[in-house]
């Protein structure tokens, strides 16, 4: 298993490196057969308005899936402890889902929702003053069901993926009132690309009742 440690606004000392190895290797010990690479990002916020200031983020690449966890506190070692516990729980869920798939097929109920013409409304779009971090990920084609599973694994409220039916980049996200939605690109003719050339819609995917 490959473990890589990065730091931002912090020196990765031998003591920190040893502590990360000890905690993260223990967290993934029972899942090494599905774990290919572990990426650990440690950071300290320089902005005094940001509290807590010390963050630990772990990203695990497991058989084509990405599993992510992030925790922060006033103490870097405490953040490492918290993120190690969280990533262990995420890995356990991932392994259980893989086993569930082998025992019985899981079907998703997809309910069409109208395409929103204007996602911004009367709000003024605001961009960050500077790009603070850039990430690159491979995007193999996947179904909505697979994208939903990835969203639940990475711990974000949205997930960008390449739709296997259309070949286009979509975004699946958690809706404020429950369920999930999908953002699809709009063509010049006002339609989105759907299977067999039909108009596609944003969709709401209710959470699975057995999870």
PDB file of C-alpha atoms in Angstrom:
ATOM      1  CA  UNK A   1       0.000   0.000   0.000  1.00  0.00           C
ATOM      2  CA  UNK A   2       1.353   3.395  -1.028  1.00  0.00           C
ATOM      3  CA  UNK A   3       0.949   6.206   1.535  1.00  0.00           C
ATOM      4  CA  UNK A   4       1.758   9.791   0.512  1.00  0.00           C
ATOM      5  CA  UNK A   5       1.780  12.735   2.947  1.00  0.00           C
ATOM      6  CA  UNK A   6       1.435  16.380   1.852  1.00  0.00           C
ATOM      7  CA  UNK A   7       1.572  19.513   3.966  1.00  0.00           C
ATOM      8  CA  UNK A   8       0.327  23.084   3.574  1.00  0.00           C
ATOM      9  CA  UNK A   9       1.665  25.823   5.874  1.00  0.00           C
ATOM     10  CA  UNK A  10       3.256  23.084   7.960  1.00  0.00           C
ATOM     11  CA  UNK A  11       6.544  21.182   8.051  1.00  0.00           C
ATOM     12  CA  UNK A  12       6.074  17.418   7.920  1.00  0.00           C
ATOM     13  CA  UNK A  13       8.482  16.381  10.668  1.00  0.00           C
ATOM     14  CA  UNK A  14       9.597  12.811  11.311  1.00  0.00           C
ATOM     15  CA  UNK A  15       7.335  12.719  14.385  1.00  0.00           C
ATOM     16  CA  UNK A  16       4.280  13.786  12.362  1.00  0.00           C
ATOM     17  CA  UNK A  17       5.119  11.379   9.546  1.00  0.00           C
ATOM     18  CA  UNK A  18       5.500   8.470  11.992  1.00  0.00           C
ATOM     19  CA  UNK A  19       2.216   9.340  13.728  1.00  0.00           C
ATOM     20  CA  UNK A  20       0.335   9.487  10.408  1.00  0.00           C
ATOM     21  CA  UNK A  21       1.744   6.122   9.338  1.00  0.00           C
ATOM     22  CA  UNK A  22       0.830   4.573  12.676  1.00  0.00           C
ATOM     23  CA  UNK A  23      -2.761   5.839  12.741  1.00  0.00           C
ATOM     24  CA  UNK A  24      -3.664   5.512   9.047  1.00  0.00           C
ATOM     25  CA  UNK A  25      -2.077   2.088   8.589  1.00  0.00           C
ATOM     26  CA  UNK A  26      -4.027   0.866  11.620  1.00  0.00           C
ATOM     27  CA  UNK A  27      -7.245   2.333  10.185  1.00  0.00           C
ATOM     28  CA  UNK A  28      -6.849   0.568   6.828  1.00  0.00           C
ATOM     29  CA  UNK A  29      -5.211  -2.586   8.161  1.00  0.00           C
ATOM     30  CA  UNK A  30      -8.276  -4.790   7.551  1.00  0.00           C
ATOM     31  CA  UNK A  31      -8.896  -3.277   4.107  1.00  0.00           C
ATOM     32  CA  UNK A  32      -5.459  -3.493   2.501  1.00  0.00           C
ATOM     33  CA  UNK A  33      -6.735  -5.995  -0.071  1.00  0.00           C
ATOM     34  CA  UNK A  34      -8.953  -3.271  -1.580  1.00  0.00           C
ATOM     35  CA  UNK A  35      -6.690  -0.263  -0.910  1.00  0.00           C
ATOM     36  CA  UNK A  36      -4.289   0.837  -3.657  1.00  0.00           C
ATOM     37  CA  UNK A  37      -3.066   4.227  -2.466  1.00  0.00           C
ATOM     38  CA  UNK A  38      -3.609   6.550   0.513  1.00  0.00           C
ATOM     39  CA  UNK A  39      -3.134  10.302   0.160  1.00  0.00           C
ATOM     40  CA  UNK A  40      -2.879  12.340   3.381  1.00  0.00           C
ATOM     41  CA  UNK A  41      -3.068  16.148   3.301  1.00  0.00           C
ATOM     42  CA  UNK A  42      -2.245  18.095   6.475  1.00  0.00           C
ATOM     43  CA  UNK A  43      -2.817  21.842   6.664  1.00  0.00           C
ATOM     44  CA  UNK A  44      -2.745  24.744   9.075  1.00  0.00           C
ATOM     45  CA  UNK A  45      -4.915  27.792   8.362  1.00  0.00           C
ATOM     46  CA  UNK A  46      -3.077  31.097   8.561  1.00  0.00           C
ATOM     47  CA  UNK A  47      -6.281  33.110   8.617  1.00  0.00           C
ATOM     48  CA  UNK A  48      -7.073  33.846  12.312  1.00  0.00           C
ATOM     49  CA  UNK A  49     -10.803  33.900  11.492  1.00  0.00           C
ATOM     50  CA  UNK A  50     -10.723  30.209  10.543  1.00  0.00           C
ATOM     51  CA  UNK A  51     -11.431  28.002  13.520  1.00  0.00           C
ATOM     52  CA  UNK A  52     -10.465  25.194  14.017  1.00  0.00           C
ATOM     53  CA  UNK A  53      -7.145  25.737  12.314  1.00  0.00           C
ATOM     54  CA  UNK A  54      -5.479  22.306  11.973  1.00  0.00           C
ATOM     55  CA  UNK A  55      -6.950  19.947   9.377  1.00  0.00           C
ATOM     56  CA  UNK A  56      -6.229  16.398   8.240  1.00  0.00           C
ATOM     57  CA  UNK A  57      -7.686  15.009   5.006  1.00  0.00           C
ATOM     58  CA  UNK A  58      -7.362  11.406   3.835  1.00  0.00           C
ATOM     59  CA  UNK A  59      -8.164  10.201   0.326  1.00  0.00           C
ATOM     60  CA  UNK A  60      -8.070   6.468  -0.427  1.00  0.00           C
ATOM     61  CA  UNK A  61      -8.049   4.988  -3.910  1.00  0.00           C
ATOM     62  CA  UNK A  62      -9.666   1.564  -3.704  1.00  0.00           C
ATOM     63  CA  UNK A  63     -10.253  -0.521  -6.816  1.00  0.00           C
ATOM     64  CA  UNK A  64     -11.370   2.418  -8.940  1.00  0.00           C
ATOM     65  CA  UNK A  65     -13.349   4.115  -6.159  1.00  0.00           C
ATOM     66  CA  UNK A  66     -12.343   7.171  -4.149  1.00  0.00           C
ATOM     67  CA  UNK A  67     -13.031   7.257  -0.407  1.00  0.00           C
ATOM     68  CA  UNK A  68     -12.431  10.509   1.428  1.00  0.00           C
ATOM     69  CA  UNK A  69     -12.611  11.870   4.974  1.00  0.00           C
ATOM     70  CA  UNK A  70     -11.621  15.186   6.520  1.00  0.00           C
ATOM     71  CA  UNK A  71     -11.482  16.427  10.119  1.00  0.00           C
ATOM     72  CA  UNK A  72     -10.137  19.552  11.787  1.00  0.00           C
ATOM     73  CA  UNK A  73      -9.485  20.734  15.329  1.00  0.00           C
ATOM     74  CA  UNK A  74      -7.186  22.955  17.337  1.00  0.00           C
ATOM     75  CA  UNK A  75      -4.575  20.192  17.493  1.00  0.00           C
ATOM     76  CA  UNK A  76      -3.076  18.440  14.465  1.00  0.00           C
ATOM     77  CA  UNK A  77      -2.603  15.109  16.246  1.00  0.00           C
ATOM     78  CA  UNK A  78      -6.236  15.174  17.376  1.00  0.00           C
ATOM     79  CA  UNK A  79      -7.289  15.871  13.777  1.00  0.00           C
ATOM     80  CA  UNK A  80      -5.261  12.862  12.605  1.00  0.00           C
ATOM     81  CA  UNK A  81      -6.966  10.668  15.235  1.00  0.00           C
ATOM     82  CA  UNK A  82     -10.414  11.870  14.167  1.00  0.00           C
ATOM     83  CA  UNK A  83      -9.813  11.401  10.443  1.00  0.00           C
ATOM     84  CA  UNK A  84      -8.328   7.934  10.985  1.00  0.00           C
ATOM     85  CA  UNK A  85     -11.492   6.821  12.810  1.00  0.00           C
ATOM     86  CA  UNK A  86     -13.706   8.380  10.132  1.00  0.00           C
ATOM     87  CA  UNK A  87     -11.871   6.826   7.179  1.00  0.00           C
ATOM     88  CA  UNK A  88     -12.029   3.423   8.886  1.00  0.00           C
ATOM     89  CA  UNK A  89     -15.835   3.744   9.098  1.00  0.00           C
ATOM     90  CA  UNK A  90     -15.992   4.837   5.454  1.00  0.00           C
ATOM     91  CA  UNK A  91     -13.950   1.821   4.366  1.00  0.00           C
ATOM     92  CA  UNK A  92     -16.209  -0.510   6.359  1.00  0.00           C
ATOM     93  CA  UNK A  93     -19.284   0.933   4.625  1.00  0.00           C
ATOM     94  CA  UNK A  94     -17.605   0.597   1.242  1.00  0.00           C
ATOM     95  CA  UNK A  95     -16.757  -3.051   1.864  1.00  0.00           C
ATOM     96  CA  UNK A  96     -20.291  -3.792   3.097  1.00  0.00           C
ATOM     97  CA  UNK A  97     -21.779  -2.232  -0.040  1.00  0.00           C
ATOM     98  CA  UNK A  98     -19.546  -4.333  -2.242  1.00  0.00           C
ATOM     99  CA  UNK A  99     -20.689  -7.463  -0.415  1.00  0.00           C
ATOM    100  CA  UNK A 100     -24.341  -6.395  -0.717  1.00  0.00           C
ATOM    101  CA  UNK A 101     -23.901  -5.995  -4.474  1.00  0.00           C
ATOM    102  CA  UNK A 102     -22.639  -9.555  -4.746  1.00  0.00           C
ATOM    103  CA  UNK A 103     -25.573 -11.008  -2.815  1.00  0.00           C
ATOM    104  CA  UNK A 104     -28.460  -9.079  -4.381  1.00  0.00           C
ATOM    105  CA  UNK A 105     -28.960  -6.421  -7.084  1.00  0.00           C
ATOM    106  CA  UNK A 106     -29.841  -2.914  -5.934  1.00  0.00           C
ATOM    107  CA  UNK A 107     -32.202  -0.823  -8.026  1.00  0.00           C
ATOM    108  CA  UNK A 108     -32.569   2.944  -7.817  1.00  0.00           C
ATOM    109  CA  UNK A 109     -35.882   4.738  -8.258  1.00  0.00           C
ATOM    110  CA  UNK A 110     -35.283   7.778 -10.452  1.00  0.00           C
ATOM    111  CA  UNK A 111     -37.991  10.441 -10.438  1.00  0.00           C
ATOM    112  CA  UNK A 112     -37.808  13.055 -13.247  1.00  0.00           C
ATOM    113  CA  UNK A 113     -37.721  16.672 -12.122  1.00  0.00           C
ATOM    114  CA  UNK A 114     -38.116  19.767 -14.317  1.00  0.00           C
ATOM    115  CA  UNK A 115     -34.941  21.355 -15.666  1.00  0.00           C
ATOM    116  CA  UNK A 116     -34.243  24.610 -13.862  1.00  0.00           C
ATOM    117  CA  UNK A 117     -33.772  27.409 -16.394  1.00  0.00           C
ATOM    118  CA  UNK A 118     -31.792  29.651 -14.060  1.00  0.00           C
ATOM    119  CA  UNK A 119     -29.838  28.134 -11.185  1.00  0.00           C
ATOM    120  CA  UNK A 120     -28.554  31.506  -9.932  1.00  0.00           C
ATOM    121  CA  UNK A 121     -31.822  33.478  -9.830  1.00  0.00           C
ATOM    122  CA  UNK A 122     -31.407  37.045  -8.580  1.00  0.00           C
ATOM    123  CA  UNK A 123     -28.148  36.259  -6.795  1.00  0.00           C
ATOM    124  CA  UNK A 124     -24.868  37.757  -7.931  1.00  0.00           C
ATOM    125  CA  UNK A 125     -22.273  35.070  -8.742  1.00  0.00           C
ATOM    126  CA  UNK A 126     -19.161  35.332  -6.588  1.00  0.00           C
ATOM    127  CA  UNK A 127     -15.811  33.726  -7.349  1.00  0.00           C
ATOM    128  CA  UNK A 128     -13.037  33.072  -4.823  1.00  0.00           C
ATOM    129  CA  UNK A 129     -10.240  35.625  -4.797  1.00  0.00           C
ATOM    130  CA  UNK A 130      -7.697  32.979  -5.646  1.00  0.00           C
ATOM    131  CA  UNK A 131      -7.522  29.288  -6.396  1.00  0.00           C
ATOM    132  CA  UNK A 132      -6.263  27.664  -3.213  1.00  0.00           C
ATOM    133  CA  UNK A 133      -6.063  24.074  -4.429  1.00  0.00           C
ATOM    134  CA  UNK A 134      -6.319  22.177  -7.716  1.00  0.00           C
ATOM    135  CA  UNK A 135      -7.193  18.490  -7.967  1.00  0.00           C
ATOM    136  CA  UNK A 136      -7.100  16.132 -10.934  1.00  0.00           C
ATOM    137  CA  UNK A 137      -9.139  12.942 -11.102  1.00  0.00           C
ATOM    138  CA  UNK A 138      -9.752  10.382 -13.797  1.00  0.00           C
ATOM    139  CA  UNK A 139     -13.421  10.205 -14.790  1.00  0.00           C
ATOM    140  CA  UNK A 140     -14.352   6.767 -16.110  1.00  0.00           C
ATOM    141  CA  UNK A 141     -17.972   6.593 -17.341  1.00  0.00           C
ATOM    142  CA  UNK A 142     -20.458   5.537 -14.672  1.00  0.00           C
ATOM    143  CA  UNK A 143     -24.199   5.242 -14.118  1.00  0.00           C
ATOM    144  CA  UNK A 144     -26.233   7.472 -11.808  1.00  0.00           C
ATOM    145  CA  UNK A 145     -26.342   4.670  -9.249  1.00  0.00           C
ATOM    146  CA  UNK A 146     -22.554   4.348  -9.265  1.00  0.00           C
ATOM    147  CA  UNK A 147     -22.170   8.132  -9.009  1.00  0.00           C
ATOM    148  CA  UNK A 148     -24.509   8.179  -6.009  1.00  0.00           C
ATOM    149  CA  UNK A 149     -22.375   5.551  -4.280  1.00  0.00           C
ATOM    150  CA  UNK A 150     -19.238   7.606  -4.958  1.00  0.00           C
ATOM    151  CA  UNK A 151     -20.928  10.736  -3.551  1.00  0.00           C
ATOM    152  CA  UNK A 152     -21.682   8.912  -0.320  1.00  0.00           C
ATOM    153  CA  UNK A 153     -18.091   7.655  -0.092  1.00  0.00           C
ATOM    154  CA  UNK A 154     -16.227  10.935  -0.611  1.00  0.00           C
ATOM    155  CA  UNK A 155     -18.188  12.790   2.066  1.00  0.00           C
ATOM    156  CA  UNK A 156     -18.953  15.863  -0.082  1.00  0.00           C
ATOM    157  CA  UNK A 157     -22.393  17.281  -0.838  1.00  0.00           C
ATOM    158  CA  UNK A 158     -21.732  16.938  -4.585  1.00  0.00           C
ATOM    159  CA  UNK A 159     -19.831  14.648  -6.963  1.00  0.00           C
ATOM    160  CA  UNK A 160     -18.766  15.291 -10.558  1.00  0.00           C
ATOM    161  CA  UNK A 161     -18.758  12.333 -12.958  1.00  0.00           C
ATOM    162  CA  UNK A 162     -18.924  11.323 -16.621  1.00  0.00           C
ATOM    163  CA  UNK A 163     -22.387  10.009 -17.460  1.00  0.00           C
ATOM    164  CA  UNK A 164     -22.131   6.565 -19.086  1.00  0.00           C
ATOM    165  CA  UNK A 165     -25.290   7.170 -21.171  1.00  0.00           C
ATOM    166  CA  UNK A 166     -24.396  10.581 -22.627  1.00  0.00           C
ATOM    167  CA  UNK A 167     -20.606  10.761 -22.231  1.00  0.00           C
ATOM    168  CA  UNK A 168     -21.002  14.244 -20.712  1.00  0.00           C
ATOM    169  CA  UNK A 169     -19.844  15.605 -17.367  1.00  0.00           C
ATOM    170  CA  UNK A 170     -22.668  15.670 -14.786  1.00  0.00           C
ATOM    171  CA  UNK A 171     -22.848  16.683 -11.135  1.00  0.00           C
ATOM    172  CA  UNK A 172     -24.888  14.743  -8.581  1.00  0.00           C
ATOM    173  CA  UNK A 173     -25.659  16.591  -5.348  1.00  0.00           C
ATOM    174  CA  UNK A 174     -27.597  16.368  -2.087  1.00  0.00           C
ATOM    175  CA  UNK A 175     -30.805  18.403  -2.106  1.00  0.00           C
ATOM    176  CA  UNK A 176     -31.663  20.574   0.903  1.00  0.00           C
ATOM    177  CA  UNK A 177     -35.083  18.944   1.238  1.00  0.00           C
ATOM    178  CA  UNK A 178     -33.819  15.379   0.922  1.00  0.00           C
ATOM    179  CA  UNK A 179     -32.893  13.092  -1.913  1.00  0.00           C
ATOM    180  CA  UNK A 180     -30.426  13.830  -4.690  1.00  0.00           C
ATOM    181  CA  UNK A 181     -30.363  15.895  -7.871  1.00  0.00           C
ATOM    182  CA  UNK A 182     -28.278  15.823 -11.042  1.00  0.00           C
ATOM    183  CA  UNK A 183     -26.993  18.854 -12.952  1.00  0.00           C
ATOM    184  CA  UNK A 184     -26.556  18.233 -16.685  1.00  0.00           C
ATOM    185  CA  UNK A 185     -25.102  20.556 -19.380  1.00  0.00           C
ATOM    186  CA  UNK A 186     -27.591  22.443 -21.562  1.00  0.00           C
ATOM    187  CA  UNK A 187     -27.097  22.637 -25.335  1.00  0.00           C
ATOM    188  CA  UNK A 188     -27.710  25.718 -27.468  1.00  0.00           C
ATOM    189  CA  UNK A 189     -31.179  24.415 -28.325  1.00  0.00           C
ATOM    190  CA  UNK A 190     -32.171  24.559 -24.667  1.00  0.00           C
ATOM    191  CA  UNK A 191     -32.164  20.788 -24.219  1.00  0.00           C
ATOM    192  CA  UNK A 192     -29.836  18.430 -22.433  1.00  0.00           C
ATOM    193  CA  UNK A 193     -28.562  15.301 -24.067  1.00  0.00           C
ATOM    194  CA  UNK A 194     -30.465  12.169 -23.093  1.00  0.00           C
ATOM    195  CA  UNK A 195     -30.342   8.556 -24.114  1.00  0.00           C
ATOM    196  CA  UNK A 196     -31.431   7.990 -27.722  1.00  0.00           C
ATOM    197  CA  UNK A 197     -31.416  11.707 -28.328  1.00  0.00           C
ATOM    198  CA  UNK A 198     -34.378  12.404 -26.007  1.00  0.00           C
ATOM    199  CA  UNK A 199     -34.509  15.358 -23.683  1.00  0.00           C
ATOM    200  CA  UNK A 200     -32.940  14.558 -20.321  1.00  0.00           C
ATOM    201  CA  UNK A 201     -33.966  16.028 -16.973  1.00  0.00           C
ATOM    202  CA  UNK A 202     -32.471  16.730 -13.629  1.00  0.00           C
ATOM    203  CA  UNK A 203     -33.360  13.772 -11.443  1.00  0.00           C
ATOM    204  CA  UNK A 204     -34.074  13.240  -7.779  1.00  0.00           C
ATOM    205  CA  UNK A 205     -32.798  10.001  -6.298  1.00  0.00           C
ATOM    206  CA  UNK A 206     -34.400   9.112  -2.944  1.00  0.00           C
ATOM    207  CA  UNK A 207     -32.174   7.582  -0.334  1.00  0.00           C
ATOM    208  CA  UNK A 208     -32.180   3.819  -0.060  1.00  0.00           C
ATOM    209  CA  UNK A 209     -34.488   2.661   2.664  1.00  0.00           C
ATOM    210  CA  UNK A 210     -32.225  -0.241   3.671  1.00  0.00           C
ATOM    211  CA  UNK A 211     -29.215   1.946   4.447  1.00  0.00           C
TER     212      UNK A 211
END
